[in-house]
PDB file of C-alpha atoms in Angstrom:
ATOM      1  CA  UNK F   1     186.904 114.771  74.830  1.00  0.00           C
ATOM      2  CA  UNK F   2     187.170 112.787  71.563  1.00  0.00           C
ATOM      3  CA  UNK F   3     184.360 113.424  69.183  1.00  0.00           C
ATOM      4  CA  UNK F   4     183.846 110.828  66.276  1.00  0.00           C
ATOM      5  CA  UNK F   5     181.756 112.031  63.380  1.00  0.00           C
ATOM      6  CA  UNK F   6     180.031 109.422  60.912  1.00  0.00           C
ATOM      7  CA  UNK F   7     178.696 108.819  57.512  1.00  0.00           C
ATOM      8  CA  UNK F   8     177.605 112.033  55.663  1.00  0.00           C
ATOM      9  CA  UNK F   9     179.084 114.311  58.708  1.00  0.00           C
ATOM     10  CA  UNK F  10     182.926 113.543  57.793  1.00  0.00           C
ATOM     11  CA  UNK F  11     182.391 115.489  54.632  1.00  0.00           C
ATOM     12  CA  UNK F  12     181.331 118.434  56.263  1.00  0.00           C
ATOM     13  CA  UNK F  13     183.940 118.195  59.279  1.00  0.00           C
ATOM     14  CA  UNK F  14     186.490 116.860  56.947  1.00  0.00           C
ATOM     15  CA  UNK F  15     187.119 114.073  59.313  1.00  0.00           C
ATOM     16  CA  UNK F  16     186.800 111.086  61.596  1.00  0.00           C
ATOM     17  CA  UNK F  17     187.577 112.302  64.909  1.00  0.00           C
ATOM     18  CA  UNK F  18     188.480 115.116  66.754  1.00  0.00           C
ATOM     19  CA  UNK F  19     189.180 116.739  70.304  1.00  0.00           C
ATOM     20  CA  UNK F  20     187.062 118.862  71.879  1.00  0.00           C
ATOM     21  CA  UNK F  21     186.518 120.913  75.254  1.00  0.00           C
ATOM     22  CA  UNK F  22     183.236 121.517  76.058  1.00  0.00           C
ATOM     23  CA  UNK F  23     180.987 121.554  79.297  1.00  0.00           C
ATOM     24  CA  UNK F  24     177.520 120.277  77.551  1.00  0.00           C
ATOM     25  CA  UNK F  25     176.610 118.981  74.082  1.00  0.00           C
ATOM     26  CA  UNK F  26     175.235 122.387  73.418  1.00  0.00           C
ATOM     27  CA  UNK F  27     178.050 124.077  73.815  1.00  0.00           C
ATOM     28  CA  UNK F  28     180.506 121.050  71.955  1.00  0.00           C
ATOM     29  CA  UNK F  29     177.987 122.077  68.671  1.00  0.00           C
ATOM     30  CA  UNK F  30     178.681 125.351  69.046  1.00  0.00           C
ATOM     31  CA  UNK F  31     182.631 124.583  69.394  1.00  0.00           C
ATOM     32  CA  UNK F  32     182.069 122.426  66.707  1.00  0.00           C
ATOM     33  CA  UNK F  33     180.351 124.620  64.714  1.00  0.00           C
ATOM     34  CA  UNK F  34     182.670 127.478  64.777  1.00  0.00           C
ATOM     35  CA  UNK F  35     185.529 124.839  63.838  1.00  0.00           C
ATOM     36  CA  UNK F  36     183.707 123.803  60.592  1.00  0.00           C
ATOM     37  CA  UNK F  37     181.545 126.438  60.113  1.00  0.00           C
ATOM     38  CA  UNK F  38     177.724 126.952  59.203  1.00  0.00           C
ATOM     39  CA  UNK F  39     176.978 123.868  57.059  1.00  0.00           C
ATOM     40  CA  UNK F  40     177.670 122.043  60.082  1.00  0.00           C
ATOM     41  CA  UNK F  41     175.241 123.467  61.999  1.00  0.00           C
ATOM     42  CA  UNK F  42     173.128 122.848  59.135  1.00  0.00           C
ATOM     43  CA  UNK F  43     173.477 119.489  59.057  1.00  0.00           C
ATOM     44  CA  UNK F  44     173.467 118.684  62.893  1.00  0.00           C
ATOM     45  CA  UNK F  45     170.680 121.552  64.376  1.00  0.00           C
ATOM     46  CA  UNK F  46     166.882 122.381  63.404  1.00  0.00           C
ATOM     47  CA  UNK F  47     166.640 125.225  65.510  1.00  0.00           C
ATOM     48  CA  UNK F  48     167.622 124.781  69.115  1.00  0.00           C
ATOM     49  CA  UNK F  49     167.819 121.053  68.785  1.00  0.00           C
ATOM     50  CA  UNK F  50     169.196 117.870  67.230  1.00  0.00           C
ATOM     51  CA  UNK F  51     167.944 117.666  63.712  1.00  0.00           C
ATOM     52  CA  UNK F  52     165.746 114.373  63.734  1.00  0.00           C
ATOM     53  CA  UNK F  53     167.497 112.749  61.659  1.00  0.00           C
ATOM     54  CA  UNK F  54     171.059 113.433  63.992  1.00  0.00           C
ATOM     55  CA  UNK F  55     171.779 110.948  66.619  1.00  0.00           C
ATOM     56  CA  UNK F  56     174.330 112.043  69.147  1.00  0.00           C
ATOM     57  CA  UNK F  57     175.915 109.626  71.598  1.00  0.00           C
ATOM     58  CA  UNK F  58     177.398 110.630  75.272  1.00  0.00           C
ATOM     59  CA  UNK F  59     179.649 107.320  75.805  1.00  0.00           C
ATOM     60  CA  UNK F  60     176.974 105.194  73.873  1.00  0.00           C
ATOM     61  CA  UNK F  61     174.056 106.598  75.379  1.00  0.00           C
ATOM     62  CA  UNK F  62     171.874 108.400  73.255  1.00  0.00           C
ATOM     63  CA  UNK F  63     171.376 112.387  74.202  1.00  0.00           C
ATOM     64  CA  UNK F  64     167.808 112.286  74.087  1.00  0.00           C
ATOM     65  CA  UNK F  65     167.680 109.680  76.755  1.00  0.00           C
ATOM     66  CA  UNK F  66     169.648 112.108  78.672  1.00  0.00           C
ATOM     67  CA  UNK F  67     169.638 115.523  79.027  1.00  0.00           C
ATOM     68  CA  UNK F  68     169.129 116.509  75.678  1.00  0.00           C
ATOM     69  CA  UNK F  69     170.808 119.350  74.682  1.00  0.00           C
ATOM     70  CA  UNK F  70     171.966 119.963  78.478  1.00  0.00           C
ATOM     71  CA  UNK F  71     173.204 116.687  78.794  1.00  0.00           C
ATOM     72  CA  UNK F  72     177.115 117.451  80.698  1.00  0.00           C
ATOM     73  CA  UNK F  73     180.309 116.363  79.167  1.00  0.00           C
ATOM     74  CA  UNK F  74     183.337 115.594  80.920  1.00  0.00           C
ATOM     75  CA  UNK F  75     187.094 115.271  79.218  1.00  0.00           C
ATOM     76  CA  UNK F  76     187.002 111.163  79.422  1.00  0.00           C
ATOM     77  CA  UNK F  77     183.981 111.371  77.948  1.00  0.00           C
ATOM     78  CA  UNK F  78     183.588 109.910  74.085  1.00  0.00           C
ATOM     79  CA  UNK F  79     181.030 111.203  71.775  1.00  0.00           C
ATOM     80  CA  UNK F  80     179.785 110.008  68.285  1.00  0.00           C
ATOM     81  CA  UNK F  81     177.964 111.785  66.393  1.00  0.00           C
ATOM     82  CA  UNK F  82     176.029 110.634  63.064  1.00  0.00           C
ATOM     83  CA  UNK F  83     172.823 110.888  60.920  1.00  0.00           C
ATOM     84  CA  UNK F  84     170.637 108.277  60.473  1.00  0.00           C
ATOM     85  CA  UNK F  85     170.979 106.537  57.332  1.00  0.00           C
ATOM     86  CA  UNK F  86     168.099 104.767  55.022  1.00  0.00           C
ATOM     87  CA  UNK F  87     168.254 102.574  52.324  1.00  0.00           C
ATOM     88  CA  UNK F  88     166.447  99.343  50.202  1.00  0.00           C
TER      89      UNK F  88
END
């Protein structure tokens, strides 16, 4: 599936996009998180969860309205992940 990353995240993932096989969004932050290693993690997870601050999209549907963590992933599927941003 193709995984956009935003803001902050592209510094740690050193990218924009990338593809990834993975049967749940659990286990696509894992994948991911082996690929760029533990500051991604880091950035993305507070424990067994999305940091607050983390939104993650499942074809422009936001995780938490779904199954959370469980939430399935196909291969057509299209996820975007990002951190919320503030500002003045």
């Amino acid at each position: 599936m193709l995984v956009k990353i935003f803001a902050t995240l592209r510094g740690v993932a050193g990218g924009k996009a990338v593809d990834v096989e993975a049967a749940d969004v659990r286990s696509l932050i894992d994948a991911l998180a082996v690929r760029y290693g533990p500051p991604f993690r880091e950035e993305v997870m507070a424990g067994d969860d999305l940091r607050p601050g983390v939104v993650l999209l499942v074809n422009g549907v936001n995780v938490r309205a779904l199954r959370g963590m469980g939430t399935p992933l196909t291969p057509s599927d299209t996820v975007a992940i990002f951190p919320l941003l503030g500002g003045g």
